[in-house]
XYZ file of C-alpha atoms in Angstrom:
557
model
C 104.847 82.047 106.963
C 103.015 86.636 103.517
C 105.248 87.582 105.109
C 102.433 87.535 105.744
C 102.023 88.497 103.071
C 102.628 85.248 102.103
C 100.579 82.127 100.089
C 101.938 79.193 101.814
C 103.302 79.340 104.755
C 106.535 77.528 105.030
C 107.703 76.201 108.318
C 111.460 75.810 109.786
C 112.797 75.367 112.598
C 115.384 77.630 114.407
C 118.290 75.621 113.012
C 117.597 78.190 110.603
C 117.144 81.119 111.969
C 119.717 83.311 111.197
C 117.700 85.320 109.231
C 114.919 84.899 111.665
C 115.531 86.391 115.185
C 117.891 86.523 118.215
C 120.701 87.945 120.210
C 122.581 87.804 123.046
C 122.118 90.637 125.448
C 124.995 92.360 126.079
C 126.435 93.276 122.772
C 127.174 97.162 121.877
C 126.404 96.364 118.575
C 124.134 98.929 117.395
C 120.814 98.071 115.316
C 120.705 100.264 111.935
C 117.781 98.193 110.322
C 114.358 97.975 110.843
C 112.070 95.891 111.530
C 109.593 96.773 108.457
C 108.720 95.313 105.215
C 110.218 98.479 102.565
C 109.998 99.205 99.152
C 114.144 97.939 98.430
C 115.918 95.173 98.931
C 119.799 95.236 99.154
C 121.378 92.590 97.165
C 124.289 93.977 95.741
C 122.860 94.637 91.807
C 124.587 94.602 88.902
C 124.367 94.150 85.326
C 125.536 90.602 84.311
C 128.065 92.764 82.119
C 129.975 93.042 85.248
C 129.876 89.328 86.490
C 132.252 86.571 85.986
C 131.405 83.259 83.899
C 130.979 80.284 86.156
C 131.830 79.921 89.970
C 130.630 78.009 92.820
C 127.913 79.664 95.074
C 128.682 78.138 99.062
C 125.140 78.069 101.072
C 123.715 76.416 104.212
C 120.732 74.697 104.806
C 119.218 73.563 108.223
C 118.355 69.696 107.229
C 118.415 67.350 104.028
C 115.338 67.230 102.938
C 113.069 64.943 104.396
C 110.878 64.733 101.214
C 111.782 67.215 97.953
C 107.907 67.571 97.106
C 107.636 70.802 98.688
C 103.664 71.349 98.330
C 103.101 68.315 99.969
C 103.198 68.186 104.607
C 106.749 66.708 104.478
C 108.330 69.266 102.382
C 106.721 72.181 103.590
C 109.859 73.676 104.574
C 111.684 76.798 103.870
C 115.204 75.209 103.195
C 113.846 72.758 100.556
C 111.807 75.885 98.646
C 114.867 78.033 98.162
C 116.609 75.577 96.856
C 113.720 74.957 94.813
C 113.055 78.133 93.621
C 116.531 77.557 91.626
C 114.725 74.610 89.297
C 111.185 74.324 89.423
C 108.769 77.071 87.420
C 106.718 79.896 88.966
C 103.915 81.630 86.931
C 105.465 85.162 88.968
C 108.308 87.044 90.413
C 107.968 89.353 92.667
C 109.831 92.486 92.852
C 111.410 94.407 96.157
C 107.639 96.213 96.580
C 105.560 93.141 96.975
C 104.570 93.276 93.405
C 103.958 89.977 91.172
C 105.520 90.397 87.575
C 104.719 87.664 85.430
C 107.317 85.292 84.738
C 108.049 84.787 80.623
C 110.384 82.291 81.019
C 107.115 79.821 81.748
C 103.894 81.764 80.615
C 103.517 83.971 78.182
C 100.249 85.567 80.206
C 98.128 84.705 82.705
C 94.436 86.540 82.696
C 91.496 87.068 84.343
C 89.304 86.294 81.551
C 86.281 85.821 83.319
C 84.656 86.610 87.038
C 81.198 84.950 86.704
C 82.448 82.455 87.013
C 85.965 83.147 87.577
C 88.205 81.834 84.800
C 92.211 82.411 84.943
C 93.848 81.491 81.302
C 97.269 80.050 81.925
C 99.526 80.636 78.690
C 102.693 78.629 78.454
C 106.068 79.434 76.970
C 106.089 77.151 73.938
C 109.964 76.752 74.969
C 109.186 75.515 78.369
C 109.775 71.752 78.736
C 111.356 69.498 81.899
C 114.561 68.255 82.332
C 113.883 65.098 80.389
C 112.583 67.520 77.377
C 109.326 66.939 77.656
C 106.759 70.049 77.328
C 105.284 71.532 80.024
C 101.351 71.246 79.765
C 98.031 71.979 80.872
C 98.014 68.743 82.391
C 100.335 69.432 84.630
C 98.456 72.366 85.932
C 95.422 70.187 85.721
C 97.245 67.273 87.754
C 98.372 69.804 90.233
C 95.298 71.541 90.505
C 93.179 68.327 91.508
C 96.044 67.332 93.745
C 95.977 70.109 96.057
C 92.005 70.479 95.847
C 91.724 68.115 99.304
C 88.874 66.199 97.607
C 90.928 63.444 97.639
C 91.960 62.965 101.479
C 95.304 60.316 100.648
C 97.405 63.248 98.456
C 99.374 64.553 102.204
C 99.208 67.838 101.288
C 101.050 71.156 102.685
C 97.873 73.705 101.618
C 95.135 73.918 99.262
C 96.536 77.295 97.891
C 93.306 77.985 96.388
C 93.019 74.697 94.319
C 89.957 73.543 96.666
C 88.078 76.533 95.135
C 88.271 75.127 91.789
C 86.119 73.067 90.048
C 88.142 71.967 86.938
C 90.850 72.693 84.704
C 90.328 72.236 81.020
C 93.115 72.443 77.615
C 92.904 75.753 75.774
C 93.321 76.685 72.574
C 96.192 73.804 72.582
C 98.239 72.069 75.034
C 100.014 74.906 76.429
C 96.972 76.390 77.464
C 95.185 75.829 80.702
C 91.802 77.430 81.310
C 90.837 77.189 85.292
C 87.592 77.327 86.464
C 86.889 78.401 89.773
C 83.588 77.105 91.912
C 83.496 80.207 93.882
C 85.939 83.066 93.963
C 89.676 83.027 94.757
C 90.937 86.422 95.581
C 94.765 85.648 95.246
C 94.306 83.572 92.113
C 98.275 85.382 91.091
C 99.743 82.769 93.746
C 98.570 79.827 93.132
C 102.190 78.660 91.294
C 104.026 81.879 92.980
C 105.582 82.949 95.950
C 106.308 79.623 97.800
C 104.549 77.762 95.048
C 105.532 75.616 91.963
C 104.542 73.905 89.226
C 105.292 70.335 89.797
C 104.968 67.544 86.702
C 102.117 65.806 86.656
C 104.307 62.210 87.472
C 104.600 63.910 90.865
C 101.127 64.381 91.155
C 98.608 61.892 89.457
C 98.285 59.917 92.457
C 98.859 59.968 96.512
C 101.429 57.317 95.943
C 103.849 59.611 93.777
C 102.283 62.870 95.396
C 103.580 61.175 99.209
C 106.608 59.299 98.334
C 107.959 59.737 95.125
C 110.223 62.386 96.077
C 111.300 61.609 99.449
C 115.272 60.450 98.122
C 115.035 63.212 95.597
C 113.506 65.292 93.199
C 112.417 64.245 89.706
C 111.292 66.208 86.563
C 112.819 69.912 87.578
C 112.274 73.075 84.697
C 114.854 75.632 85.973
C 118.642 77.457 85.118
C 119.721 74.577 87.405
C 119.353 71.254 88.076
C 119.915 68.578 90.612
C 123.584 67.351 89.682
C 124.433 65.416 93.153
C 123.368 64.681 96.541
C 125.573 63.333 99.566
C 123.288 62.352 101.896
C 126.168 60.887 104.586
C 128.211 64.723 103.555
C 124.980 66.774 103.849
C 125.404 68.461 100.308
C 123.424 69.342 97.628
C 124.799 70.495 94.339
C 122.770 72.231 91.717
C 124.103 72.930 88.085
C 123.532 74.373 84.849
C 120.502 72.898 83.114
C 121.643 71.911 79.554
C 118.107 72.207 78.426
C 117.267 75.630 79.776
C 115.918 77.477 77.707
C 116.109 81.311 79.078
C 118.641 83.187 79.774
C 122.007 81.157 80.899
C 122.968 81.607 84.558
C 126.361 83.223 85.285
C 126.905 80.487 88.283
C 128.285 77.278 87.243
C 127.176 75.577 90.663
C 125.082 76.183 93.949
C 126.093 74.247 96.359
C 123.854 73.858 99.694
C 125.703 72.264 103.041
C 124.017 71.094 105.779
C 125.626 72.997 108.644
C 123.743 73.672 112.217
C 123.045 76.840 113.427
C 126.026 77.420 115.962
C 128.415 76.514 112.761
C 127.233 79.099 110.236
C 129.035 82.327 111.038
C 132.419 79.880 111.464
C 131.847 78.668 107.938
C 132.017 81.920 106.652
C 135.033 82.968 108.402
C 136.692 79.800 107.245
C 135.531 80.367 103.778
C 133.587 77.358 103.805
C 130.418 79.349 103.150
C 129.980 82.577 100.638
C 126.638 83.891 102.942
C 124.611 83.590 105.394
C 121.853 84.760 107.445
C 122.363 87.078 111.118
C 120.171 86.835 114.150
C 122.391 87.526 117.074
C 124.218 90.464 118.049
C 127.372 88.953 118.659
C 127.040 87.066 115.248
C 126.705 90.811 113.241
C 129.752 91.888 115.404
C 131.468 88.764 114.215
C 130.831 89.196 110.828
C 131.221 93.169 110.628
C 135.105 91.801 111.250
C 135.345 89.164 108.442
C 137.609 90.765 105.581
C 135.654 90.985 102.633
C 132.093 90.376 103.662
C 129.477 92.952 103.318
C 126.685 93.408 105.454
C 123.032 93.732 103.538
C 119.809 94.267 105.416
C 116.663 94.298 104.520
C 113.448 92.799 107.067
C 112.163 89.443 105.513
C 109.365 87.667 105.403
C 109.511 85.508 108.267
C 108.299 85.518 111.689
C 108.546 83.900 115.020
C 105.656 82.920 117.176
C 104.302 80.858 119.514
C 101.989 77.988 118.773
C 99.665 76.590 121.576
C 97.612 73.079 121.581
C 94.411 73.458 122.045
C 93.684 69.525 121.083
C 90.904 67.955 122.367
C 92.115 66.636 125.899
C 95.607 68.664 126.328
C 95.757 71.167 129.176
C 95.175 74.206 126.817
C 92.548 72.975 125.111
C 90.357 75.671 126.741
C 90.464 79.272 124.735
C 89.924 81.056 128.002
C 92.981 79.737 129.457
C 95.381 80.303 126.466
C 93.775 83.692 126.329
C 94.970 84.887 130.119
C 98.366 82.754 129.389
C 98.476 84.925 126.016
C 98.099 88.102 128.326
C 100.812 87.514 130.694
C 103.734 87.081 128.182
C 105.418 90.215 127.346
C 106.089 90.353 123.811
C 107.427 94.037 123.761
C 109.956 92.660 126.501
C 110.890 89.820 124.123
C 111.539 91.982 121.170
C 113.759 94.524 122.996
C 115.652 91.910 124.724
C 116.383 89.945 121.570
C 116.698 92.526 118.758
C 118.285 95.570 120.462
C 121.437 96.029 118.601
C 120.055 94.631 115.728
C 117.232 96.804 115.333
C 117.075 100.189 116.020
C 113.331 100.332 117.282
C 112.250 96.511 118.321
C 108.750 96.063 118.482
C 106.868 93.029 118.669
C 104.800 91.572 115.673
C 101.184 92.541 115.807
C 99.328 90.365 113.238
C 99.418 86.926 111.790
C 98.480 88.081 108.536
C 100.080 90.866 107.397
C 103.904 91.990 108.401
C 104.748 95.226 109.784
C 105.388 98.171 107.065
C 102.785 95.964 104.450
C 99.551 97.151 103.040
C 97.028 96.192 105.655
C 99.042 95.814 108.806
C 97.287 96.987 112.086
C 97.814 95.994 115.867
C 95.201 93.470 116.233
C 96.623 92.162 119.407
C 94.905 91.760 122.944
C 98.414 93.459 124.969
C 99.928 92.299 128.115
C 98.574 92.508 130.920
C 99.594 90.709 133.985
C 96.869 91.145 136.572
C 94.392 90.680 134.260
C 95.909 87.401 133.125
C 96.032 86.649 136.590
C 92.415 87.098 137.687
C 91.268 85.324 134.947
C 93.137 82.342 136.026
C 91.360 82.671 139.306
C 88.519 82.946 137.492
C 88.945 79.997 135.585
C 89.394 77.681 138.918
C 93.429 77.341 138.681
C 94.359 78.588 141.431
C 97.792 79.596 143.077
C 99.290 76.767 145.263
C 103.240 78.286 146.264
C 104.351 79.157 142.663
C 102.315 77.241 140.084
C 98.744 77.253 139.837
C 96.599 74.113 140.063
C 92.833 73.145 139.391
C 91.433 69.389 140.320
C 94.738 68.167 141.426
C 96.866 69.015 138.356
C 99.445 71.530 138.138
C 99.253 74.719 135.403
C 102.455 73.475 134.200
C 103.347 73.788 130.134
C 106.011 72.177 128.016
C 107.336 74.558 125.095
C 108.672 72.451 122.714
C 111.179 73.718 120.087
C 114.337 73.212 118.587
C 117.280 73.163 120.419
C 119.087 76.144 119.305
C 120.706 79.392 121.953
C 118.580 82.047 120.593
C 115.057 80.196 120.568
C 115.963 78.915 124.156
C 116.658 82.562 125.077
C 113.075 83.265 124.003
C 112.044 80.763 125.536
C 113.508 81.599 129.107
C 111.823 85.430 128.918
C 108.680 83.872 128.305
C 109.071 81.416 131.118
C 110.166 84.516 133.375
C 107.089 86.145 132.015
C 104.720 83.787 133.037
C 106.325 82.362 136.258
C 104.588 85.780 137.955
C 101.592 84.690 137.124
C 101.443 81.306 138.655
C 102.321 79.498 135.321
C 105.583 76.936 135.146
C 106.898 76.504 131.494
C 108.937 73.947 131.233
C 111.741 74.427 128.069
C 111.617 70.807 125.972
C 114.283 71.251 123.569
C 114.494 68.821 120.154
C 116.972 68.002 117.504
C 116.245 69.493 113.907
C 116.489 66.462 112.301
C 112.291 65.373 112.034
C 111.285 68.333 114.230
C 108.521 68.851 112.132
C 107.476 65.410 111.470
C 107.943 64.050 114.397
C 106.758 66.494 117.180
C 105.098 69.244 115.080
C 102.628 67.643 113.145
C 101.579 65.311 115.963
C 100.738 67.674 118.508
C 103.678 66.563 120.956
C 103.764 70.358 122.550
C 101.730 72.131 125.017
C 103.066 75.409 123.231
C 105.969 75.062 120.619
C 108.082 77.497 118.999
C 109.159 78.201 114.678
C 109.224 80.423 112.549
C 106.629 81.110 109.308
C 108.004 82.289 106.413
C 105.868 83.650 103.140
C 105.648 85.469 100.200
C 103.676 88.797 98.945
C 100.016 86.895 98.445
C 98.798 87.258 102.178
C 95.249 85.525 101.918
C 96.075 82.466 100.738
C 97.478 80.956 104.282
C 94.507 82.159 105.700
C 92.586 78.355 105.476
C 96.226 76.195 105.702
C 97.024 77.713 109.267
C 94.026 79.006 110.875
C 90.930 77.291 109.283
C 90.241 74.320 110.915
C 89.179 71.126 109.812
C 90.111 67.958 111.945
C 89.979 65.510 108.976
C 92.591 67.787 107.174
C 95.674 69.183 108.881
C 97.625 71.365 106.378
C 99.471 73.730 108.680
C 96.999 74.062 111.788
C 99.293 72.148 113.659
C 97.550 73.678 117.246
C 94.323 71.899 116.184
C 92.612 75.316 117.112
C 89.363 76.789 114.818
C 86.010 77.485 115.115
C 83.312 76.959 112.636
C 82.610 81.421 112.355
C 86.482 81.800 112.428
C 86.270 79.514 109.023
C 83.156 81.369 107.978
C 85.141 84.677 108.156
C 88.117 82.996 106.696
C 85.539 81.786 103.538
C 84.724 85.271 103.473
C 87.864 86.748 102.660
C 89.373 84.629 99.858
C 86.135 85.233 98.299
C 86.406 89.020 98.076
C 88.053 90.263 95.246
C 87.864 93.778 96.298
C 91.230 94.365 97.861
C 89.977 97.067 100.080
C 87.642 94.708 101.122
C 89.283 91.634 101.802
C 91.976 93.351 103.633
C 89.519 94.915 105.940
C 87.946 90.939 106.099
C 91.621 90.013 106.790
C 92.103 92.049 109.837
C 88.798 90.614 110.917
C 90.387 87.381 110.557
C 93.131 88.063 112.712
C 91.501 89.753 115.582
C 89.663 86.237 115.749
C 92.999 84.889 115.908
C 93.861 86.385 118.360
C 90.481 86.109 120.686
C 90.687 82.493 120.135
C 94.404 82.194 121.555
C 95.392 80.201 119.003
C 99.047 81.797 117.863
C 101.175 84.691 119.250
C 103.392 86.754 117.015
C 106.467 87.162 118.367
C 109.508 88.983 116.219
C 109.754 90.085 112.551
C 112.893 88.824 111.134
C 115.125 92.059 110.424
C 116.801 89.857 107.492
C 120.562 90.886 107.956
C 122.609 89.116 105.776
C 126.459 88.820 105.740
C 127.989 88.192 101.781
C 130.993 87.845 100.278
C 131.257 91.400 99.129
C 131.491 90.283 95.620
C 128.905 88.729 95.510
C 126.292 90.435 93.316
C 122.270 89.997 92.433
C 122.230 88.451 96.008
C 121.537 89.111 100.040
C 118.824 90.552 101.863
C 115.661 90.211 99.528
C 113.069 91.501 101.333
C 109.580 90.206 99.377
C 111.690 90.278 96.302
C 112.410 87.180 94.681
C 116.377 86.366 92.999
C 116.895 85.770 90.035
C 119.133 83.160 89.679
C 120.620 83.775 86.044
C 121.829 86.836 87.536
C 123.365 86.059 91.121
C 126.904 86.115 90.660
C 130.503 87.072 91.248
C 132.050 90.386 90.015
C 134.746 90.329 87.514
């Protein structure tokens, strides 16, 4: 998960997917979206002239969260950053084109001031403080910045986002100034406390200890409209309020309140007005919805993506690149997306880069295609060979556990794919999992053969490059296949360092061919982002790279 167009990459599981993929077949539903980043979002906007004072926003998450710091592994998680995004600063919004606007509410500018060597001057709102009232500083950028550098090997971190690339952080002109320094260029220098980034207080991270733990019952310091005002573990709730020492512009919601709710029991909730929105990924879901009084249906493709994830660990059965390569060949992805987003789509087609999404500034069709008999013959090739219906090579079966969470429309996916690769000799074996831990617990371990979730990102597409795809065994971040290769990390190096934009996007695409040739991730499906909203609900719905503004979600008069 940029996208991709993205910074960070934020990982969920399916539990969460309404907003991510599916379907039943079947339906006669018909698809009016598409499946490419646009230029508009469709929230629903209106002037705060024309929205109520106060009210209770209803939304579901997939899990409590397992640890609130959500730039370290643990928290890497989609759920925990939009509620997030709600209290903790962001040096940028982004509007519905992809395009970073600098956020005044926390800096008053943020410049290039310098590219030899590269200096960024952060500028903070002198009104800008933490919940507690204490400023916000340089040293919290400072803090965070040495943090996420990976020099120090104990702070469990999600991605560098650029901070490894910087050498130090210094005080400006006073304390809410931060000059940054950077060792050797950072292209997407705009992200680094954007997109799926924050600002965290520097009691968060000083040290690994508070960096790791400190916010695993819940979060601390916050600087947003709203602020943690309860948690219900045992209930699964959340409930965010009104800051009373916000500073901007006052939110027109009194509350957000975030349930815990599993996937099958989202489109009940908001038929028993238990919910006020939520995301659509099957067929039957939209058709349910379309027939909920009230509710409006807004569409606009987001940045996530499905894919599939192989382990190519030293010592698991795909830890050769040739054979993930021919199984990469004989899954048909076009197949998948027309079976899964007909109806919601009108054109399905398959995601063909890591990087960048369909409909974004540098997409291209880096993929290697499907191709059955080729797939095939390279398998013969390779030594497994067919024995009845599954291959086998030295005594051991070519047989594959796909791990995901246990949700109806990523075991659909899964059972296409198993079709797929069943005619070439190939038995997949479905391994479903609950959401709670999914990520901590399988993911980051490496308990798959291949294992399916969903990315999601923001508009700063570089900056994932190194957190999913470089690889470094002593460091994890998001390269939870264990796959790399010492020129794919060159070529990765490469890119961040180019400041031309023509350039680096022509580096990117590089990038993902590599990807690709190495067999370490398939796109799958671009989420078409269909959201179904209380239809008075304004300033809210399907974003698109957009970000919300949350003094200005709210309920018509």
């Amino acid at each position: 998960m940029r996208i991709r167009s993205t910074v960070v990459r934020l990982a969920i599981p399916a539990v969460a997917l309404g907003l991510v993929l599916s379907g039943c077949a079947g339906s006669d539903t018909e698809g009016t979206g598409t499946s490419s980043i646009g230029t508009t979002n469709d929230i629903n906007p209106h002037d705060v002239s024309e929205l109520r004072d106060g009210g209770n926003l209803r939304l579901a998450v997939s899990e409590f969260p397992p640890n609130w710091n959500s730039i370290s592994n643990d928290g890497n998680n989609a759920d925990i950053a939009n509620i997030e995004r709600l209290m903790m600063p962001q040096s940028y919004r982004i509007d519905p084109s992809g395009n970073p606007i600098l956020n005044t509410d926390y800096f008053t500018s943020i410049e290039l001031t310098n590219t030899e060597p590269q200096q960024v001057t952060y500028t903070i709102n002198p009104n800008a403080v933490w919940s507690d009232g204490s400023p916000i500083t340089w040293e919290d950028i400072r803090s965070e910045a040495e943090a996420l550098s990976g020099r120090n090997k104990e702070f469990l971190i999600a991605a560098n986002q650029g901070f490894d690339r910087v050498e130090k952080v210094e005080r400006g002109v006073d304390d809410r100034q931060a000059v940054m320094t950077f060792r050797t260029h950072y292209a997407e220098w705009r992200g680094q406390f954007a997109g799926n980034g924050f600002l965290f207080p520097k009691s968060v991270t000083s040290t690994p200890e508070a960096f790791n733990k400190s916010l695993v019952d819940s979060i601390g310091l916050t600087a947003g409209p709203f602020l943690l005002q309860s948690t219900d573990r045992a209930q699964g709730r959340i409930v965010l309020g009104r800051n009373p020492k916000w500073w901007g512009a006052t939110p027109k919601l009194d509350t957000v309140t975030f349930s815990v709710l599993d996937s099958a029991a989202l489109v009940p909730a908001l038929q028993n007005n238990e919910i006020d929105a939520v995301g659509i990924g099957r067929r039957d879901d939209l058709a349910t919805a379309q027939g909920i009084p009230d509710i409006a249906i807004r569409r606009a493709p987001a940045t996530q993506w499905s894919h599939l994830t192989f382990n190519g660990a030293p010592g698991s059965i795909l830890s050769d690149p040739k054979l993930r390569l021919a199984i990469s060949k004989g899954i048909d992805r076009q197949g998948i997306a027309t079976a899964i987003q007909n109806g919601l789509v009108a054109d399905p087609k398959p995601l063909n880069n890591h990087i960048y999404l369909e409909g974004q500034t540098g997409y291209q069709d880096n993929s290697l295609g499907f191709d059955p008999a080729a797939a095939a013959k390279e398998l013969d090739d390779l030594g497994w060979k067919l024995n009845g219906d599954v291959r086998e090579k030295d005594g051991r079966k070519l047989e594959i556990r796909d791990v995901m969470y246990n949700d109806e429309t990523w075991v659909q996916l899964a059972q296409i794919i198993q079709q797929n690769l069943a005619q070439i000799g190939v038995k997949l074996t479905i391994d479903t999992r609950p959401g709670k831990a999914f990520f901590t617990d399988v993911i980051q371990p490496g308990d798959f053969d291949v294992a399916q979730w969903s990315w999601v990102g923001d508009p700063f597409p570089l900056s994932s490059l190194n957190q999913i795809w470089g690889y470094n065994p002593n460091d994890l971040q998001g390269n939870y296949g264990r796959i790399g290769s010492p020129e794919l990390n060159d070529l990765i190096e490469q890119t961040i360092s180019e400041l031309d934009e023509k350039k680096a996007i022509e580096l990117a695409n590089k990038v993902d061919r590599s990807i690709f040739e190495e067999g370490h991730s398939l796109p799958l499906l671009q989420s078409p982002g269909i959201v179904a909203a209380k239809a008075n609900l304004a300033n809210y719905g399907a974003r698109g790279l957009a970000t919300f503004d949350w003094t200005k979600v709210g309920f018509l008069k």
